[in-house]
Amino acid sequence: MLRSCVCLRSDGGSSSGGKRRSSSVEDASSCRSSEIERVGASMQTLGPNGQPHSAAGQTTTRASSLLQLFQRKGWCKHFRKPLRGMSASRAEKTIRAAILIQKWYRRHQAHREMKKRCNWQIFQNLEYASEQDQAELYKFFNDLIKHMPQAAGTKNQHHSSSITSVLEERDEILEEVGDVVRTKMELPLKKSHVEFLIDVFRKKRGNRLQPQLVAMILREAAKSLKQMPNIVMVSTAVSLQVTVCGDLHGKLDDLLVVLHKNGLPSASNPYVFNGDFVDRGKKGLEVLLLLLSLYLAFPNAVFLNRGNHEDSIMNARYGFIREVEGKYPRNHKRLLRLIDEVYRWLPLGSVLNNRVLIVHGGFSDSTSLDLIKSIDRGKYVSILRPPITDGEPLDKTEWQQIFDIMWSDPQAAQGCVPNTLRGAGCWFGPDTTELFLKRHRLSYVIRSHECKPNGHEFMHDNKVITIFSASNYYAMGSNKGAYMRLNNQLNPYFVQYISAASQTKKLSFRQRMGMVESSALKELAVRLREHRDELETEFRKYDPDDTGLISISKWCFVMEEITKLGLPWRLLRDRLAPGTDNQKVNYLTTLDLLDTDVILEAEADGTTVMDALYANKASLEAIFNIIDADNSGEITLDEFETAIDLLVAHMPGAYSKEEMLEKCRMMDLNGDGKVDLNEFLEAFRLSDMHRKQQQEADMRKRTATRSSVNQPHSESVAELANAISKNTLVIEQDIDPTDCEAKVIDPK
Amino acid sequence: MDLDLNNDMEKRISDAFCVFDHHGDKFIDVREVGTVLRLLGCVPTEQEVNEVISATESEETSGEVHLTKFLPHVTQLLMERKMEPAPPEKILQAFKILDPENKGYLTKETFGKLMMEEGEPFTQEEMDEMWPVAIDPISGHLPYELYLNQLMVYL
């Protein structure tokens, strides 16, 4: 644990809220350095546990320790005299030297801490900024529904009563090209099947299961989950213990570490998995399938809660859709539909021994478990889209309730305020927690949703525990993962781990820091690329003489103006404008960095226009359905114009009002004053395609310009790009769950 | 000219401060004050850090410091050039004082004992953090000049 721990705003493990943990900061009254100056005085120092030595005993203690020090070194003999009134001497010089070294070292540590904090902030702000977009759309829909008097939620192609027919359909599964693992796997699933799956999934190659099997597991799991209540009651009466895991985000290696260290589930070894199984990590599908198999093979021993990433809209943005498309190109549509079924039937939370609530995000001051228990959760295929109501009026408070438990975060300050970082849900304070626990007669709450450096964190006087099980979440070495073990009294201890530990262990500490920092820079640079031209325009505005230089303040100002990421740009300056001096910033190096191969490749690898298209299509369909209140399959342009203002307000930068109106007119292809769904989608798709073409043209132009001018990257930029490339190279191997560094943390 | 300098300095202070401001409400935890000072180039002793905390801690919310109090106090400190870093030669000298036989290294035992018992002692955690980088894995000793150079380069 670092002295100035990154886990701030926590009330500490064993100590009461607000108490400082660091022993050297604790005793502000002891005047150490100044007392040293007083030669010969009873030199008061703090012992290693921060307690001041008593005056009587301490001179002897200190003297004897110094004595031993010098004796061992065979120094000056006359120090064997009893030390009273020790004059300015070697002893004092030593102390001075010690203090100098200590404060120099602490300064060094502070810089290291700063870099860690900076990197963390980059990752988090980038992550939340993306979430904000999604939350914006959620709010848009909320508004839209409020303003459309006859708004009646969304419809699916089928009516809700026949939604479940998706599960009954024996949709034709096609053969995939390439290697698949075939095996006879019959229901009901058993332990041997699970072991088989683990063995297949952990391989680097030959790890793709036959699509028919995938469909079978998804289908069976969805059917079974449907029988579960919204809040599942879990008891440790038989097992006398329970294990709780947090976010996994496609980190199969972490899940395997947990199963390896903690054993497969059984009646005596039950597990609760608290959501966010997919997205971001590369093995989301394997994690999901393994969890569902565990659930099917060990009924009543595995409990799955839904997280905010068990949501196709999130999956479109955060990589899971792309993962499924990549792994099953011929079947991904069918499989994703089945996955949607799993999502909508996942329970929303669990309660242990009637005392401890486990939900993914948290709660708000209006959360009511009774209300949540009464909801028909199957309506919420995506939590970010209005529920399917089949023509019935929408209950907006119900939707809010679900949102709150999936998206909220605890805060140190009192009160319950809207979560502006995420864009939805709330920040709930210790007072909110207290009331909530009292109202529902609970002891404490376990939640996940936030990455923590140590895989877990206590807050609100230990009444809110965050558990996060994806190690190396942001980058290799960025954080530990953890799982919780609770005994029959529901007292917890934690097991903390890092997967693929040997990969980080053999690196020097500098290399490890370098990896996290490089990953952060790479992600940030990719994000900055989205605004590359805007940045250039703004920079040039402040450089009328075309010197390539602007002041530091201006550079920071532009960066924040354009990206709105809320990052400490001043501290990042030497990274994002490499080779720049202390007075001015050469902004051309910033732009140059964004044009390096490593960043261009990372951009191509990341979310593409196609992903955005997918997400947009779903949104647009939903919008259409809301506006089409009479379910006629058509909307009038007037009806649509009402929605435009809202759309523009909620998706700034997506389309301007004029563009939207233009679309309206364009949409009505046959000029009859009405637009059907196809025309609607076509209009947007056209313009999105147009956008993509535009983007590609820009890219071509830029590469052409650079190579034609034959301008190589500046040395410092090339050096940095090289470092980033080297540090972020990931070598994939078969997963070895024993290759972890695990440690037990007992809060007592 | 002077005004520009102040503004730039205030921006520096504000930026460093805001790295640890998690909710955007311009409050930081008192435990971070030392780190922020060090980010700004100061090398304070623990006592000096405590003094800044006492001077800037919020009266309404204890355990927290608001930027409005922090900024003027620290601006003053920086302008007075208090808590300036010692040049590397001085640090090397300090190490050499602990090595009167001029062996070129310190043993883990003696150095650890000194660091954890004298001056402004390290906590066990601080000590544990230092070892992996400071100790030469083969000899088990602390080759201080090499160590110093390593850290200097990194910074």
Short mmCIF file of N, CA and C in Angstrom, two decimals, chain A residues 485-594:
data_model
loop_
_atom_site.label_atom_id
_atom_site.label_comp_id
_atom_site.label_asym_id
_atom_site.label_seq_id
_atom_site.Cartn_x
_atom_site.Cartn_y
_atom_site.Cartn_z
N ARG A 485 -14.34 -13.34 0.37
CA ARG A 485 -14.85 -14.55 1.00
C ARG A 485 -15.58 -14.13 2.25
N LEU A 486 -16.80 -14.59 2.38
CA LEU A 486 -17.59 -14.25 3.56
C LEU A 486 -17.91 -15.53 4.32
N ASN A 487 -17.79 -15.46 5.65
CA ASN A 487 -18.16 -16.64 6.44
C ASN A 487 -19.66 -16.59 6.77
N ASN A 488 -20.08 -17.47 7.63
CA ASN A 488 -21.51 -17.56 7.92
C ASN A 488 -22.04 -16.30 8.60
N GLN A 489 -21.13 -15.59 9.29
CA GLN A 489 -21.54 -14.32 9.90
C GLN A 489 -21.41 -13.18 8.91
N LEU A 490 -21.00 -13.52 7.69
CA LEU A 490 -20.80 -12.53 6.62
C LEU A 490 -19.69 -11.55 6.95
N ASN A 491 -18.69 -12.00 7.70
CA ASN A 491 -17.47 -11.22 7.86
C ASN A 491 -16.56 -11.51 6.69
N PRO A 492 -16.02 -10.47 6.05
CA PRO A 492 -15.26 -10.71 4.82
C PRO A 492 -13.76 -10.78 5.02
N TYR A 493 -13.12 -11.53 4.15
CA TYR A 493 -11.72 -11.27 3.88
C TYR A 493 -11.55 -11.29 2.37
N PHE A 494 -10.41 -10.79 1.91
CA PHE A 494 -10.22 -10.62 0.48
C PHE A 494 -9.02 -11.41 0.00
N VAL A 495 -9.10 -11.89 -1.20
CA VAL A 495 -7.91 -12.46 -1.84
C VAL A 495 -7.61 -11.59 -3.06
N GLN A 496 -6.42 -11.01 -3.03
CA GLN A 496 -5.99 -10.06 -4.03
C GLN A 496 -5.04 -10.75 -4.98
N TYR A 497 -5.10 -10.43 -6.26
CA TYR A 497 -4.22 -11.14 -7.19
C TYR A 497 -3.94 -10.30 -8.43
N ILE A 498 -2.90 -10.70 -9.13
CA ILE A 498 -2.65 -10.18 -10.48
C ILE A 498 -2.48 -11.40 -11.37
N SER A 499 -3.15 -11.43 -12.48
CA SER A 499 -3.00 -12.59 -13.36
C SER A 499 -1.80 -12.35 -14.26
N ALA A 500 -1.30 -13.44 -14.84
CA ALA A 500 -0.09 -13.37 -15.68
C ALA A 500 0.99 -12.59 -14.95
N ALA A 501 1.14 -12.93 -13.68
CA ALA A 501 2.06 -12.17 -12.83
C ALA A 501 3.49 -12.23 -13.32
N SER A 502 3.88 -13.38 -13.86
CA SER A 502 5.27 -13.51 -14.27
C SER A 502 5.64 -12.51 -15.36
N GLN A 503 4.62 -12.12 -16.13
CA GLN A 503 4.93 -11.18 -17.21
C GLN A 503 5.32 -9.82 -16.66
N THR A 504 4.72 -9.44 -15.53
CA THR A 504 5.10 -8.16 -14.95
C THR A 504 6.29 -8.31 -14.02
N LYS A 505 6.39 -9.48 -13.39
CA LYS A 505 7.44 -9.66 -12.39
C LYS A 505 8.82 -9.51 -12.97
N LYS A 506 9.02 -10.06 -14.17
CA LYS A 506 10.39 -10.05 -14.68
C LYS A 506 10.78 -8.68 -15.21
N LEU A 507 9.82 -7.75 -15.17
CA LEU A 507 10.15 -6.40 -15.60
C LEU A 507 10.66 -5.59 -14.43
N SER A 508 11.52 -4.64 -14.72
CA SER A 508 11.94 -3.74 -13.65
C SER A 508 10.78 -2.81 -13.33
N PHE A 509 10.88 -2.17 -12.21
CA PHE A 509 9.79 -1.28 -11.80
C PHE A 509 9.60 -0.16 -12.80
N ARG A 510 10.69 0.29 -13.35
CA ARG A 510 10.58 1.35 -14.34
C ARG A 510 9.84 0.89 -15.58
N GLN A 511 10.14 -0.36 -15.96
CA GLN A 511 9.47 -0.90 -17.14
C GLN A 511 7.97 -1.03 -16.88
N ARG A 512 7.64 -1.44 -15.66
CA ARG A 512 6.23 -1.62 -15.34
C ARG A 512 5.49 -0.30 -15.40
N MET A 513 6.10 0.72 -14.81
CA MET A 513 5.50 2.04 -14.87
C MET A 513 5.36 2.46 -16.32
N GLY A 514 6.39 2.17 -17.07
CA GLY A 514 6.40 2.54 -18.47
C GLY A 514 5.23 1.93 -19.21
N MET A 515 4.86 0.70 -18.83
CA MET A 515 3.78 0.03 -19.55
C MET A 515 2.45 0.71 -19.30
N VAL A 516 2.19 0.98 -18.04
CA VAL A 516 0.91 1.62 -17.73
C VAL A 516 0.85 3.00 -18.36
N GLU A 517 1.94 3.71 -18.22
CA GLU A 517 1.96 5.07 -18.76
C GLU A 517 1.79 5.04 -20.28
N SER A 518 2.49 4.13 -20.94
CA SER A 518 2.38 4.04 -22.39
C SER A 518 0.97 3.69 -22.82
N SER A 519 0.35 2.78 -22.08
CA SER A 519 -1.04 2.43 -22.43
C SER A 519 -1.94 3.63 -22.29
N ALA A 520 -1.75 4.37 -21.21
CA ALA A 520 -2.58 5.56 -20.98
C ALA A 520 -2.38 6.56 -22.11
N LEU A 521 -1.11 6.79 -22.45
CA LEU A 521 -0.82 7.75 -23.51
C LEU A 521 -1.43 7.32 -24.83
N LYS A 522 -1.31 6.03 -25.10
CA LYS A 522 -1.83 5.53 -26.36
C LYS A 522 -3.34 5.75 -26.44
N GLU A 523 -4.02 5.37 -25.38
CA GLU A 523 -5.48 5.55 -25.37
C GLU A 523 -5.85 7.01 -25.51
N LEU A 524 -5.13 7.84 -24.80
CA LEU A 524 -5.43 9.26 -24.86
C LEU A 524 -5.17 9.80 -26.26
N ALA A 525 -4.04 9.39 -26.85
CA ALA A 525 -3.70 9.87 -28.19
C ALA A 525 -4.76 9.44 -29.21
N VAL A 526 -5.24 8.23 -29.07
CA VAL A 526 -6.29 7.77 -29.99
C VAL A 526 -7.53 8.64 -29.83
N ARG A 527 -7.86 8.96 -28.61
CA ARG A 527 -9.01 9.82 -28.36
C ARG A 527 -8.79 11.21 -28.95
N LEU A 528 -7.56 11.70 -28.82
CA LEU A 528 -7.25 13.02 -29.34
C LEU A 528 -7.34 13.05 -30.87
N ARG A 529 -7.07 11.94 -31.48
CA ARG A 529 -7.14 11.86 -32.94
C ARG A 529 -8.52 12.23 -33.47
N GLU A 530 -9.51 11.92 -32.69
CA GLU A 530 -10.88 12.26 -33.11
C GLU A 530 -11.02 13.76 -33.33
N HIS A 531 -10.18 14.50 -32.63
CA HIS A 531 -10.29 15.96 -32.71
C HIS A 531 -9.09 16.59 -33.38
N ARG A 532 -8.35 15.79 -34.11
CA ARG A 532 -7.06 16.24 -34.60
C ARG A 532 -7.17 17.55 -35.39
N ASP A 533 -8.09 17.61 -36.28
CA ASP A 533 -8.18 18.82 -37.11
C ASP A 533 -8.63 20.03 -36.31
N GLU A 534 -9.58 19.78 -35.41
CA GLU A 534 -10.02 20.90 -34.56
C GLU A 534 -8.86 21.45 -33.75
N LEU A 535 -8.06 20.51 -33.20
CA LEU A 535 -6.92 20.94 -32.40
C LEU A 535 -5.98 21.79 -33.23
N GLU A 536 -5.72 21.32 -34.44
CA GLU A 536 -4.78 22.06 -35.28
C GLU A 536 -5.30 23.47 -35.56
N THR A 537 -6.58 23.54 -35.89
CA THR A 537 -7.16 24.85 -36.17
C THR A 537 -7.02 25.79 -34.97
N GLU A 538 -7.36 25.28 -33.80
CA GLU A 538 -7.29 26.12 -32.60
C GLU A 538 -5.87 26.54 -32.27
N PHE A 539 -4.95 25.59 -32.36
CA PHE A 539 -3.56 25.91 -32.07
C PHE A 539 -3.09 27.06 -32.98
N ARG A 540 -3.40 26.90 -34.26
CA ARG A 540 -2.91 27.89 -35.22
C ARG A 540 -3.50 29.26 -34.96
N LYS A 541 -4.70 29.25 -34.41
CA LYS A 541 -5.33 30.53 -34.08
C LYS A 541 -4.45 31.35 -33.15
N TYR A 542 -3.80 30.65 -32.22
CA TYR A 542 -2.99 31.37 -31.24
C TYR A 542 -1.55 31.53 -31.70
N ASP A 543 -1.29 31.14 -32.93
CA ASP A 543 0.07 31.25 -33.45
C ASP A 543 0.02 31.98 -34.80
N PRO A 544 -0.32 33.26 -34.76
CA PRO A 544 -0.51 33.99 -36.01
C PRO A 544 0.75 34.08 -36.86
N ASP A 545 1.91 34.07 -36.19
CA ASP A 545 3.15 34.19 -36.94
C ASP A 545 3.67 32.84 -37.42
N ASP A 546 2.90 31.82 -37.18
CA ASP A 546 3.27 30.49 -37.68
C ASP A 546 4.63 30.02 -37.19
N THR A 547 4.87 30.23 -35.88
CA THR A 547 6.16 29.81 -35.35
C THR A 547 6.14 28.35 -34.91
N GLY A 548 4.95 27.81 -34.79
CA GLY A 548 4.85 26.44 -34.29
C GLY A 548 4.84 26.38 -32.78
N LEU A 549 4.95 27.55 -32.14
CA LEU A 549 4.99 27.57 -30.67
C LEU A 549 3.83 28.38 -30.11
N ILE A 550 3.31 27.90 -29.00
CA ILE A 550 2.35 28.71 -28.24
C ILE A 550 2.68 28.58 -26.75
N SER A 551 2.07 29.45 -25.95
CA SER A 551 2.37 29.41 -24.52
C SER A 551 1.76 28.15 -23.91
N ILE A 552 2.30 27.78 -22.75
CA ILE A 552 1.83 26.59 -22.06
C ILE A 552 0.35 26.73 -21.72
N SER A 553 0.01 27.92 -21.21
CA SER A 553 -1.39 28.14 -20.83
C SER A 553 -2.33 27.94 -22.00
N LYS A 554 -1.93 28.48 -23.13
CA LYS A 554 -2.80 28.38 -24.30
C LYS A 554 -2.94 26.92 -24.73
N TRP A 555 -1.84 26.23 -24.69
CA TRP A 555 -1.88 24.82 -25.10
C TRP A 555 -2.84 24.04 -24.22
N CYS A 556 -2.71 24.25 -22.91
CA CYS A 556 -3.59 23.56 -21.97
C CYS A 556 -5.04 23.94 -22.22
N PHE A 557 -5.24 25.21 -22.46
CA PHE A 557 -6.59 25.71 -22.69
C PHE A 557 -7.23 25.05 -23.90
N VAL A 558 -6.48 25.00 -24.98
CA VAL A 558 -7.02 24.39 -26.20
C VAL A 558 -7.34 22.91 -25.99
N MET A 559 -6.43 22.22 -25.35
CA MET A 559 -6.64 20.79 -25.13
C MET A 559 -7.95 20.54 -24.39
N GLU A 560 -8.17 21.34 -23.36
CA GLU A 560 -9.39 21.12 -22.57
C GLU A 560 -10.64 21.59 -23.31
N GLU A 561 -10.52 22.73 -23.97
CA GLU A 561 -11.64 23.27 -24.74
C GLU A 561 -12.18 22.25 -25.73
N ILE A 562 -11.26 21.64 -26.45
CA ILE A 562 -11.67 20.74 -27.52
C ILE A 562 -12.10 19.37 -26.98
N THR A 563 -11.38 18.84 -26.03
CA THR A 563 -11.67 17.46 -25.63
C THR A 563 -12.61 17.36 -24.43
N LYS A 564 -12.60 18.38 -23.59
CA LYS A 564 -13.45 18.37 -22.40
C LYS A 564 -13.24 17.13 -21.55
N LEU A 565 -12.00 16.69 -21.47
CA LEU A 565 -11.73 15.46 -20.72
C LEU A 565 -11.40 15.72 -19.26
N GLY A 566 -11.18 16.99 -18.89
CA GLY A 566 -10.89 17.29 -17.49
C GLY A 566 -9.59 16.70 -16.98
N LEU A 567 -8.58 16.64 -17.86
CA LEU A 567 -7.31 16.05 -17.44
C LEU A 567 -6.31 17.14 -17.04
N PRO A 568 -5.33 16.77 -16.19
CA PRO A 568 -4.31 17.76 -15.80
C PRO A 568 -3.31 17.97 -16.93
N TRP A 569 -3.70 18.78 -17.90
CA TRP A 569 -2.90 18.94 -19.12
C TRP A 569 -1.50 19.45 -18.84
N ARG A 570 -1.38 20.33 -17.87
CA ARG A 570 -0.08 20.88 -17.54
C ARG A 570 0.91 19.79 -17.16
N LEU A 571 0.39 18.80 -16.43
CA LEU A 571 1.26 17.71 -16.00
C LEU A 571 1.55 16.74 -17.14
N LEU A 572 0.71 16.76 -18.15
CA LEU A 572 0.88 15.83 -19.27
C LEU A 572 1.65 16.45 -20.42
N ARG A 573 1.95 17.72 -20.26
CA ARG A 573 2.54 18.45 -21.37
C ARG A 573 3.81 17.82 -21.89
N ASP A 574 4.69 17.41 -21.00
CA ASP A 574 5.97 16.90 -21.50
C ASP A 574 5.80 15.58 -22.24
N ARG A 575 4.67 14.92 -22.01
CA ARG A 575 4.41 13.68 -22.73
C ARG A 575 3.74 13.94 -24.06
N LEU A 576 2.78 14.85 -24.05
CA LEU A 576 2.00 15.07 -25.27
C LEU A 576 2.64 16.06 -26.22
N ALA A 577 3.66 16.76 -25.76
CA ALA A 577 4.39 17.66 -26.66
C ALA A 577 5.86 17.39 -26.40
N PRO A 578 6.32 16.21 -26.80
CA PRO A 578 7.66 15.79 -26.41
C PRO A 578 8.74 16.68 -27.03
N GLY A 579 9.79 16.85 -26.29
CA GLY A 579 10.91 17.63 -26.79
C GLY A 579 10.67 19.12 -26.66
N THR A 580 9.67 19.47 -25.88
CA THR A 580 9.36 20.89 -25.76
C THR A 580 10.05 21.46 -24.52
N ASP A 581 10.30 22.76 -24.51
CA ASP A 581 11.02 23.30 -23.36
C ASP A 581 10.06 23.79 -22.29
N ASN A 582 10.58 24.55 -21.36
CA ASN A 582 9.75 24.93 -20.21
C ASN A 582 8.94 26.19 -20.39
N GLN A 583 9.15 26.89 -21.47
CA GLN A 583 8.45 28.16 -21.62
C GLN A 583 7.30 28.06 -22.62
N LYS A 584 7.62 27.42 -23.75
CA LYS A 584 6.61 27.37 -24.79
C LYS A 584 6.34 25.91 -25.14
N VAL A 585 5.28 25.72 -25.88
CA VAL A 585 4.96 24.38 -26.34
C VAL A 585 4.98 24.35 -27.86
N ASN A 586 5.69 23.37 -28.38
CA ASN A 586 5.69 23.16 -29.81
C ASN A 586 4.50 22.27 -30.14
N TYR A 587 3.38 22.88 -30.49
CA TYR A 587 2.16 22.10 -30.68
C TYR A 587 2.24 21.16 -31.88
N LEU A 588 3.17 21.47 -32.77
CA LEU A 588 3.31 20.59 -33.93
C LEU A 588 3.72 19.19 -33.50
N THR A 589 4.49 19.12 -32.41
CA THR A 589 4.87 17.79 -31.95
C THR A 589 3.66 17.03 -31.43
N THR A 590 2.72 17.76 -30.82
CA THR A 590 1.50 17.11 -30.36
C THR A 590 0.78 16.49 -31.55
N LEU A 591 0.60 17.29 -32.59
CA LEU A 591 -0.10 16.79 -33.78
C LEU A 591 0.70 15.66 -34.43
N ASP A 592 2.01 15.85 -34.44
CA ASP A 592 2.89 14.85 -35.02
C ASP A 592 2.73 13.50 -34.33
N LEU A 593 2.65 13.56 -32.99
CA LEU A 593 2.49 12.34 -32.21
C LEU A 593 1.23 11.60 -32.63
N LEU A 594 0.18 12.37 -32.88
CA LEU A 594 -1.09 11.75 -33.24
C LEU A 594 -1.02 11.08 -34.62
#
